[in-house]
Amino acid sequence: MAEESKLTRIGLAGLAVMGQNLALNIAEKGFPISVYNRSTIKVDETVERAKKEGDLPVFGFHDPESFVKSIQKPRMIIMLVKAGAPVDQTIKTLSQYMEKGDCIIDGGNEWYENTERREKAMAEIGLLYLGMGVSGGEEGARNGPSMMPGGSIEAYKYIEDIVLKVAAQVPDSGPCVTYIGEGGSGNFVKMVHNGIEYGDMQLISEAYDVLKSVGKLSNEELHQVFSEWNKGELQSFLIEITADIFAIKDDKADGYLVDKVLDKTGMKGTGKWTVQQAADLSIAAPTIAASLDSRFLSGLKDERVEAAKVFKSSGVDDILADQTVDKEKLINDVRQALYAAKICSYAQGMNLIRAKSVEKDWGLKLGELARIWKGGCIIRAIFLDRIKQAYDRNPELANLLVDPEFAKEMVERQSAWRRVVCLAINAGISTPGMSTSLAYFDTYRRERLPANLVQAQRDYFGAHTYERTDMPGSFHTEWFKLAKQINN
Ligand SMILES: *[C@@H]1O[C@H](CO)[C@@H](O)[C@H](O)[C@H]1NC(C)=O
């Protein structure tokens, strides 16, 4: 066994690109790290990279036992392997060499209940466990991700000095990491982060569709518009990369690459989980659901090609040709619609997190979550600072929409938003994210909804009873009998 002084500070198992990059990041911040992967080639590759990228203190091991024993106690080991069975397999491999008080940290996109199950199983053999969502992709892992650790607070304390340095650093806001809460809360928060990411990407793609299909903007113009947007309230990683994408020429043929990319979206499951959780908790998350549905529909490429033929012969395509628009005005309107819809999407995500926090008694702080998403992660945006401020002003805020600042912004943008949605509908361009966000806003802000009629129907056919607006209690009416008297 290695001498006490030669032991490393932490270990990392699973050396795909994310794992390699995170290990190099940790080493670069001054923490000697042991790395392990079943396929030894990955280990050698990582050590090789560590040498090249500045002689970083990365130590490779080809077998799990010497890997585990090379780490100082209590041993902290981050796992970056595929969610599900590979995680259980890796835990099994490593835990047999670990000792009481050591800790395994799952850095993958794991379903939060799996983390809670593993935390319990580990506790039975005296081991600690953390489920830590990591966002930022490969680049973030290397240079500063946003990290969402949840589970054993004791274990978190052992890695706090590491993660505070490894995380993205945002001026005046601090490192993009905080202890999230107990159990699977770190995974849950990361899952909703990804759901919000689905929403953002959908809304941006709709803005693109309206500007391109109705406004007839070229890729060069789109590049200009998104670059301009990235200087204002929409400034964010996703707007920035979108601007970049429009400027990239095809390397295999004439024209721009974006026009050659097949319109079929992939997904790994966190968006679907988010929508399922929203339904389980009775939280309306229509913007996130619309982005998930859009991905499903995008997958039906062959069917859509056939459907397009069917409707082309009936003249539906001609609607588009009839539209004439003022480009400048349209660009300005779409920017405002995008921003307003984005507020709705974040409001839904935050409400979902709060509902889960209440159910599980996690005590999550929504403002802190907005803070650690300001840098490093895929949804990083200047806008998150406004969300943090809203929850600072009022931690009990029922919905972001009614924060005085956001409410004012919604009101200022609603005309533009309505114009964009109407224009898209009339042009036959689907904008499910923008329109359902608008419906969310219009539903939430209305004191009286037509739900009275739904409730009356329920009482009519099922005697489900109803409440009244003018007196307390539960009422049932013999609607059928009364209607019969009238009809006779
Ligand atoms: C090691 O690498 C392979 C791919 O080369 C991967 O499938 C596996 O999950 C990795 N992780 C561990 C802990 O062995």
Short mmCIF file of C-alpha atoms and ligand atoms in Angstrom, two decimals, residues 13-14 37-39 42 81 90, ligand 1:
data_model
loop_
_atom_site.label_atom_id
_atom_site.label_comp_id
_atom_site.label_asym_id
_atom_site.label_seq_id
_atom_site.Cartn_x
_atom_site.Cartn_y
_atom_site.Cartn_z
CA ALA A 13 -14.03 6.18 -11.97
CA GLY A 14 -15.46 6.21 -15.50
CA ASN A 37 -11.65 2.64 -15.74
CA ARG A 38 -12.31 -0.97 -16.58
CA SER A 39 -10.81 -0.51 -20.02
CA LYS A 42 -8.94 5.01 -20.98
CA VAL A 81 -20.72 6.18 -15.83
CA THR A 90 -19.32 0.22 -10.56
C1 LIG B 1 -14.73 2.40 -18.69
O1 LIG B 1 -14.79 2.55 -20.09
C2 LIG B 1 -15.80 1.89 -20.80
C3 LIG B 1 -15.73 2.32 -22.23
O2 LIG B 1 -14.46 2.28 -22.73
C4 LIG B 1 -17.16 2.12 -20.19
O3 LIG B 1 -18.15 1.37 -20.85
C5 LIG B 1 -17.14 1.86 -18.70
O4 LIG B 1 -18.41 2.09 -18.14
C6 LIG B 1 -16.07 2.72 -18.07
N1 LIG B 1 -16.15 2.81 -16.60
C7 LIG B 1 -15.70 1.99 -15.66
C8 LIG B 1 -15.92 2.42 -14.25
O5 LIG B 1 -15.09 0.99 -15.86
#
